[in-house]
XYZ file of C-alpha atoms in Angstrom:
519
model
C -27.854 13.193 20.424
C -30.377 13.158 17.902
C -28.834 12.809 14.360
C -31.119 15.259 12.769
C -29.629 17.823 15.199
C -25.973 17.413 13.959
C -24.371 20.345 12.050
C -25.350 19.842 8.323
C -21.648 19.924 7.323
C -20.565 16.316 6.795
C -22.377 13.115 5.421
C -21.878 10.245 7.563
C -22.435 6.732 6.046
C -23.180 3.980 8.688
C -23.318 0.299 8.248
C -26.991 0.622 8.636
C -29.405 2.680 10.529
C -30.480 -0.091 12.755
C -26.838 -1.256 13.362
C -25.723 2.412 13.965
C -28.271 2.722 16.709
C -27.161 -0.576 18.169
C -23.637 0.589 18.176
C -24.530 3.810 19.944
C -26.368 1.723 22.539
C -23.388 -0.564 23.241
C -20.678 1.687 22.657
C -17.493 1.270 20.326
C -14.722 1.837 22.626
C -11.363 2.199 20.888
C -8.828 -0.580 21.493
C -5.376 -0.163 22.465
C -3.081 -0.503 19.346
C -0.695 -3.365 19.582
C 2.582 -3.920 17.990
C 2.225 -5.142 14.308
C 3.006 -8.751 13.351
C 5.107 -7.660 10.267
C 6.666 -4.547 9.135
C 4.550 -1.447 9.494
C 4.006 1.157 6.897
C 3.011 4.219 9.070
C 1.716 7.473 7.894
C 4.301 10.425 7.669
C 4.400 12.673 10.714
C 2.416 15.991 10.732
C 4.560 18.790 9.504
C 3.680 22.525 9.804
C 2.882 24.605 6.812
C 5.376 26.668 4.858
C 5.066 30.093 2.942
C 2.962 30.581 0.101
C 4.109 29.324 -3.487
C 3.081 29.344 -7.162
C 0.126 27.807 -8.964
C -0.969 24.309 -8.118
C -2.663 21.591 -10.113
C -6.169 21.605 -8.353
C -9.672 20.551 -8.947
C -12.667 22.693 -9.233
C -13.436 25.234 -6.428
C -14.282 22.921 -3.460
C -17.153 24.042 -1.298
C -17.137 23.701 2.606
C -18.730 20.766 4.278
C -22.367 21.464 3.430
C -24.060 18.197 2.673
C -26.886 16.837 4.827
C -26.039 13.883 6.975
C -27.426 10.700 5.394
C -27.343 7.126 7.213
C -27.130 4.413 4.692
C -25.480 1.034 4.632
C -21.889 0.455 3.354
C -23.433 -2.984 1.961
C -27.087 -3.533 2.661
C -27.873 -6.510 4.819
C -30.302 -9.085 3.588
C -31.903 -9.173 7.099
C -32.825 -6.511 9.593
C -34.787 -8.380 12.127
C -33.844 -6.852 15.561
C -34.900 -9.959 17.551
C -32.661 -12.101 15.211
C -29.650 -9.605 15.970
C -30.412 -10.020 19.718
C -30.107 -13.647 19.545
C -26.848 -13.585 17.594
C -25.143 -10.725 19.514
C -22.073 -12.971 19.915
C -19.816 -12.462 16.723
C -17.890 -15.502 17.423
C -20.905 -17.648 17.652
C -22.128 -16.088 14.370
C -18.795 -17.038 12.839
C -19.084 -20.740 14.147
C -22.622 -21.113 12.684
C -21.359 -20.247 9.305
C -18.495 -22.725 8.938
C -18.879 -24.398 5.543
C -15.494 -25.473 4.581
C -14.577 -29.075 4.527
C -12.498 -30.056 7.469
C -8.911 -30.700 7.114
C -7.161 -33.092 9.484
C -3.647 -34.312 9.959
C -0.355 -33.630 11.649
C 0.084 -30.049 10.261
C -3.081 -29.114 11.678
C -2.264 -30.402 15.148
C 1.155 -28.848 14.752
C -0.356 -25.284 14.350
C -2.996 -25.926 16.947
C -0.165 -26.485 19.290
C 1.732 -23.576 18.089
C -1.080 -20.893 18.913
C -1.973 -22.694 22.078
C 1.417 -22.197 23.319
C 1.240 -18.487 22.521
C -1.746 -17.107 24.369
C -0.402 -13.605 24.358
C 0.082 -13.481 20.490
C -3.459 -14.869 20.028
C -4.767 -12.312 22.354
C -3.160 -9.406 20.472
C -4.344 -11.013 17.046
C -7.930 -11.245 18.313
C -8.004 -7.648 19.766
C -6.618 -6.422 16.476
C -9.179 -8.263 14.558
C -12.088 -7.000 16.524
C -11.845 -3.771 14.834
C -12.530 -5.481 11.423
C -14.316 -8.744 12.077
C -17.926 -7.458 12.046
C -17.423 -5.642 8.620
C -15.759 -8.870 7.070
C -18.295 -11.236 8.508
C -21.003 -9.081 7.137
C -19.253 -8.957 3.595
C -18.815 -12.770 3.664
C -22.548 -13.370 4.674
C -23.728 -11.047 1.993
C -21.836 -13.090 -0.680
C -22.886 -16.449 0.585
C -19.433 -17.549 1.556
C -18.132 -19.863 4.104
C -17.678 -17.686 7.225
C -14.321 -19.165 7.889
C -12.838 -17.007 5.087
C -13.188 -14.028 7.572
C -10.565 -15.630 9.594
C -8.021 -15.646 6.748
C -6.453 -12.266 7.806
C -5.332 -14.009 11.035
C -3.039 -16.123 8.837
C -1.951 -13.388 6.173
C -1.138 -10.473 8.674
C -2.252 -11.313 12.214
C -4.989 -8.699 11.327
C -2.573 -5.873 10.968
C -3.669 -3.743 8.015
C -0.164 -1.987 7.937
C 1.656 -5.255 7.509
C 4.304 -5.466 4.756
C 5.968 -8.773 3.850
C 9.504 -9.031 2.516
C 8.043 -10.035 -0.830
C 6.126 -6.487 -0.917
C 2.673 -7.834 -0.120
C 0.901 -5.334 1.903
C -2.284 -4.841 4.093
C -4.555 -6.915 6.132
C -5.080 -9.373 3.121
C -1.602 -9.298 1.957
C -1.976 -8.200 -1.628
C 1.080 -8.260 -4.051
C 1.367 -5.048 -6.085
C 0.320 -6.594 -9.345
C -2.460 -8.621 -8.021
C -3.704 -5.451 -6.104
C -3.868 -3.518 -9.392
C -5.828 -6.593 -10.956
C -8.334 -5.935 -8.359
C -8.650 -2.255 -8.705
C -6.440 -1.402 -5.539
C -4.835 1.945 -6.408
C -1.222 2.399 -5.305
C 0.118 5.831 -5.781
C 1.992 8.611 -4.189
C -0.743 9.404 -1.653
C -2.545 6.186 -0.836
C -2.211 2.297 -1.222
C -5.518 0.690 -1.239
C -4.030 -2.708 -0.452
C -4.139 -1.377 3.170
C -7.638 0.231 2.849
C -9.899 -1.917 5.160
C -12.901 -1.579 2.925
C -11.290 -1.883 -0.296
C -8.973 -4.603 0.517
C -11.624 -6.722 2.023
C -13.958 -6.243 -1.176
C -10.850 -7.258 -3.483
C -9.886 -10.196 -1.282
C -13.394 -11.664 -1.407
C -13.616 -11.055 -5.059
C -10.330 -12.837 -5.654
C -11.275 -15.828 -3.498
C -14.711 -16.104 -5.390
C -12.783 -16.068 -8.544
C -10.446 -18.704 -7.419
C -13.163 -21.022 -6.147
C -14.919 -20.629 -9.563
C -11.819 -21.741 -11.381
C -10.819 -24.648 -9.144
C -14.256 -25.672 -7.723
C -12.562 -26.413 -4.256
C -11.893 -24.260 -1.353
C -8.751 -25.719 -0.242
C -7.251 -25.316 -3.645
C -8.644 -21.838 -3.905
C -6.766 -20.971 -0.720
C -3.664 -22.606 -2.076
C -3.931 -20.289 -5.213
C -4.457 -17.350 -3.023
C -1.180 -18.024 -1.314
C 0.883 -19.358 -4.095
C -0.931 -18.108 -7.301
C -3.393 -19.722 -9.528
C -0.936 -20.435 -12.275
C 1.359 -22.337 -9.886
C -1.631 -24.544 -8.448
C -2.998 -25.126 -12.072
C 0.424 -26.449 -12.998
C 0.729 -28.535 -9.878
C -2.629 -30.186 -10.957
C -1.550 -30.800 -14.378
C 1.688 -32.609 -13.217
C -0.299 -34.834 -11.197
C -3.029 -35.495 -13.846
C -0.073 -36.496 -16.172
C 1.250 -38.825 -13.452
C -2.287 -40.246 -12.807
C -2.110 -38.967 -9.269
C -4.854 -37.394 -7.085
C -5.244 -33.472 -7.554
C -6.576 -32.513 -4.325
C -4.808 -30.074 -1.962
C -3.037 -32.691 0.122
C -1.644 -34.431 -2.974
C -0.140 -31.671 -4.870
C 3.569 -30.886 -4.503
C 3.703 -27.181 -3.251
C 6.171 -24.967 -1.295
C 6.243 -25.410 2.522
C 4.480 -22.114 3.060
C 1.614 -23.216 0.907
C 1.659 -26.613 2.420
C 1.045 -25.083 5.808
C -1.313 -22.503 4.815
C -4.765 -24.338 4.896
C -3.655 -26.297 8.103
C -2.885 -22.885 9.877
C -6.524 -21.766 8.839
C -7.910 -24.884 10.079
C -6.114 -24.516 13.409
C -7.594 -21.081 13.825
C -11.063 -22.367 12.802
C -10.787 -25.132 15.537
C -9.601 -22.656 18.060
C -12.456 -20.233 17.357
C -14.907 -23.220 17.436
C -13.714 -24.651 20.776
C -11.350 -22.056 22.525
C -11.679 -23.697 25.983
C -10.292 -26.895 24.747
C -7.218 -25.085 23.687
C -7.152 -22.837 26.992
C -7.354 -19.716 24.759
C -10.186 -17.571 25.912
C -11.441 -15.299 23.227
C -12.343 -11.558 24.021
C -16.041 -10.962 23.786
C -17.134 -9.661 20.364
C -20.761 -8.385 19.888
C -22.106 -8.603 16.592
C -22.294 -4.886 15.988
C -20.112 -2.457 13.823
C -17.088 -1.311 15.188
C -16.694 1.731 12.879
C -18.687 3.976 10.584
C -17.767 5.446 7.345
C -17.737 9.102 7.563
C -17.669 11.221 4.147
C -14.792 13.550 3.300
C -15.719 16.310 0.976
C -12.604 18.531 1.368
C -8.767 17.685 1.717
C -8.064 17.315 5.337
C -4.768 16.563 7.367
C -4.638 13.117 8.807
C -3.637 14.487 12.393
C -6.369 17.036 12.339
C -9.127 14.456 11.489
C -7.864 12.294 14.231
C -7.678 15.110 16.763
C -11.262 16.409 15.806
C -12.462 12.763 16.500
C -10.842 12.413 19.863
C -8.911 9.403 18.562
C -5.201 8.927 18.890
C -3.202 9.209 15.795
C -2.315 5.484 16.028
C -5.982 4.399 16.539
C -6.962 6.485 13.676
C -4.243 4.817 11.288
C -5.417 1.513 12.381
C -8.852 2.171 10.771
C -7.336 4.189 8.032
C -4.009 2.745 7.092
C -3.971 3.478 3.421
C -2.730 7.120 3.436
C 1.018 7.391 2.581
C 1.158 11.191 3.278
C -0.166 13.215 6.249
C -3.094 14.642 4.141
C -6.271 12.815 3.197
C -7.243 13.915 -0.394
C -11.037 13.912 -0.795
C -10.929 13.213 -4.478
C -8.989 9.793 -3.731
C -10.573 8.860 -0.238
C -14.143 9.774 0.019
C -14.594 8.238 3.432
C -12.578 7.692 6.481
C -13.479 4.994 9.351
C -14.354 5.984 12.920
C -16.051 4.336 15.861
C -19.569 5.803 16.333
C -18.822 8.060 19.187
C -15.699 9.289 17.574
C -17.739 9.857 14.344
C -20.278 12.106 16.168
C -17.514 14.115 17.872
C -15.821 14.540 14.525
C -18.858 15.911 13.149
C -19.293 18.340 16.079
C -15.762 19.644 16.140
C -15.548 19.875 12.338
C -18.274 22.238 12.211
C -16.761 24.566 15.029
C -13.161 24.322 13.271
C -12.075 27.816 12.453
C -8.981 27.298 10.414
C -8.032 25.361 7.335
C -8.724 21.670 7.195
C -5.365 20.846 5.232
C -1.949 22.351 5.430
C -0.628 20.162 2.611
C -1.198 19.732 -0.999
C 0.196 18.411 -4.376
C 2.660 20.158 -6.771
C 3.310 18.714 -10.193
C 6.823 19.361 -11.454
C 6.253 21.249 -15.134
C 9.910 20.050 -15.976
C 12.823 17.939 -14.781
C 14.370 20.061 -11.833
C 16.864 19.736 -9.037
C 15.246 19.690 -5.658
C 16.648 23.134 -4.905
C 14.817 24.696 -7.903
C 11.600 22.713 -6.917
C 11.789 24.092 -3.437
C 12.350 27.497 -4.659
C 9.279 27.380 -6.832
C 6.926 26.095 -3.904
C 8.584 28.294 -1.419
C 10.125 26.025 1.173
C 13.675 24.804 1.899
C 15.405 22.310 -0.023
C 16.145 20.319 3.267
C 12.410 20.143 4.167
C 11.206 19.311 0.680
C 13.763 16.344 0.534
C 12.701 15.158 4.047
C 8.933 15.392 3.247
C 9.273 13.683 -0.026
C 12.075 11.373 0.749
C 14.196 12.626 -2.101
C 17.865 11.137 -1.917
C 20.871 13.186 -2.642
C 22.119 13.778 -6.165
C 18.854 12.930 -7.629
C 16.587 15.122 -9.948
C 12.798 15.408 -9.825
C 11.608 14.269 -13.351
C 8.841 16.093 -15.169
C 5.240 15.232 -14.269
C 6.269 14.016 -10.845
C 4.081 15.050 -7.859
C 5.459 16.383 -4.647
C 3.887 16.970 -1.374
C 4.191 20.752 -0.540
C 2.660 23.209 1.857
C -0.702 24.565 1.056
C -1.710 28.251 1.102
C -3.343 29.293 4.546
C -6.550 30.411 2.952
C -6.479 28.322 -0.277
C -9.968 27.243 -1.253
C -9.046 24.645 -3.658
C -8.392 20.861 -3.387
C -6.168 18.431 -5.219
C -7.627 17.400 -8.537
C -9.070 13.930 -8.963
C -6.630 12.772 -11.676
C -3.742 13.536 -9.324
C -5.246 11.992 -6.278
C -5.680 8.924 -8.316
C -2.537 8.712 -10.326
C 0.195 10.832 -8.568
C 3.720 9.268 -8.708
C 7.147 10.793 -8.078
C 9.948 9.707 -10.546
C 13.602 10.583 -9.774
C 16.741 10.534 -11.956
C 20.353 10.579 -10.859
C 22.070 13.841 -11.598
C 24.614 13.710 -14.259
C 28.294 14.013 -12.696
C 30.074 17.216 -13.462
C 32.184 17.208 -16.481
C 35.958 17.993 -16.331
C 37.275 20.511 -18.864
C 40.248 19.043 -20.910
C 42.336 21.440 -23.425
C 45.039 20.361 -25.703
C 46.659 21.651 -29.062
C 45.899 20.314 -32.370
C 48.549 18.404 -34.086
C 51.095 19.743 -36.657
C 48.581 18.779 -39.432
C 45.636 19.859 -37.442
C 42.506 18.033 -36.464
C 38.968 18.157 -37.746
C 36.029 18.234 -35.400
C 34.905 14.824 -36.456
C 38.438 13.420 -35.808
C 38.407 14.840 -32.240
C 34.824 13.489 -31.488
C 35.866 10.051 -32.572
C 39.032 10.193 -30.451
C 37.237 11.117 -27.236
C 34.066 9.199 -28.012
C 31.761 12.354 -27.887
C 29.334 13.775 -30.490
C 30.559 16.002 -33.244
C 27.803 18.581 -32.076
C 29.302 18.529 -28.736
C 32.846 19.323 -29.908
C 31.636 21.946 -32.239
C 29.653 23.585 -29.201
C 32.461 23.467 -26.961
C 34.732 25.189 -29.414
C 32.366 27.543 -31.028
C 32.890 26.160 -34.496
C 30.787 24.310 -37.129
C 30.448 20.505 -37.179
C 32.354 20.325 -40.395
C 35.347 22.672 -39.287
C 38.768 21.785 -38.976
C 41.317 23.016 -36.292
C 44.730 24.589 -37.353
C 48.051 23.124 -36.129
C 48.630 24.393 -32.706
C 45.210 25.682 -31.990
C 43.793 25.009 -28.588
C 41.029 22.600 -28.477
C 38.372 21.947 -25.569
C 36.417 18.954 -24.648
C 34.426 17.997 -21.612
C 34.830 14.571 -20.278
C 33.439 12.651 -17.343
C 35.288 12.835 -13.893
C 38.216 10.345 -13.612
C 37.668 7.098 -11.691
C 38.785 7.258 -8.180
C 42.255 5.628 -7.530
C 42.411 2.412 -5.551
C 43.326 2.185 -2.093
C 46.709 3.289 -1.047
C 49.504 0.916 -1.367
C 47.658 -1.070 -4.060
C 48.192 -1.304 -7.757
C 45.727 -2.139 -10.468
C 46.327 -4.907 -12.770
C 45.839 -4.297 -16.374
C 42.650 -5.640 -17.894
C 43.282 -9.070 -19.563
C 43.629 -8.929 -23.598
C 40.569 -9.936 -25.343
C 40.955 -12.817 -27.800
C 39.902 -12.302 -31.306
C 37.350 -14.891 -30.999
C 35.408 -15.092 -27.626
C 34.721 -18.599 -26.468
C 31.169 -19.702 -26.796
C 29.038 -19.996 -23.750
C 28.015 -23.251 -22.547
C 24.313 -23.937 -21.977
C 24.917 -24.370 -18.395
C 26.452 -20.753 -18.108
C 23.488 -19.281 -19.953
C 20.889 -17.401 -17.871
C 17.668 -19.303 -17.285
C 14.530 -17.943 -18.792
C 12.250 -15.992 -16.224
């Protein structure tokens, strides 16, 4: 199909005109998704729409998809020689030719070579997953003039699973911690986590690696800092200098994970360089883009985008894993990634789609509310609101929080940019119900202030509960009302509670050994 004949409804960004044509010629068949190496963070399931509700925070009236289709590179390549591309059609060979890191040898490298060689099925799954992303990463690495081995780092970080989440809360293919992600402009909010975004996280990871190499002047130290943190590496170097020891990677004292980090990468580099020597055949990878970036001008459901493209939801998520909710907000996610044939189908089917693009939108709580009240305001059941937004029992939705709610069937507005970029949901525990306590004032009467002191409540509260002034006094025998927290639950049956030990007049001083260490 000629690109000029496609419906003028969506703008499609390819890696380059020449490469897109090559991709069409060679095909970009979808791979079967494999199990993640770490904990996956899937997108919420598609949920049907709910009845109409009140006003929403939205951006200016959005227009239908009307932009012309434009082919342009995500990152322009320095060369566009078709003959040269033909000679370098093997992506693995292209990787090997760009090797530039100093070789690391030793027992740890051999250990990890044997580890991978003894797990051919695991290596096969990793390389199949990586085949979706390797071309783009290699392009970015070459464009920056970096050693091509850096493109293999996601094998070590996440087994090329962009949905991977570590126990330390690192996320994505490049395993960014939350704070480091923010340092490199990877947004993390209610609707998306750019640490999982294929394009954004690759850009951020290479920025970070370049910064670390500039700081340490050594790629092995830069890689150690990527894993352990530049501050830790800098302190380890300083300790060795003070002890008149060498400061190279092999000489530093570091955690076992970091000690094994570069040897793992070296093992993968060696396997890619000589797979036959390890009995690990690599799947053929042509030096062509696996995906295109398709511009999104309107909010659209994740499930609808996948269906219109002809992709399974699972495969769509492997290319677009950053979405936390079942809707893609155009103001926050301007493009989605699709293989070439699926991108073409998406354009055709979107032009014919008769219904709304999105069944979900955002609602900002104008005040602190109970979930039941929020559900009433947006026109859905409390149970459904809690389920969609993962609101636990006995929690309040604080003012300014953003909730995912159904969108009106014929709404023509999309979520505003400031919400798409900054949406958060903040919860607070509900205050436990107070119990009413009544008693009679003593023979000499009681003042409001005296009652407040006795029950450890405010003078204003006592006055309010009894409808008197804050300086008032109660007459002898007058009934007084106070509202107190509920009583603590009694212990298990058959047990008795020991009285708390009496406090000495002067508490014993804490020893230095028992004081908390500074963080």
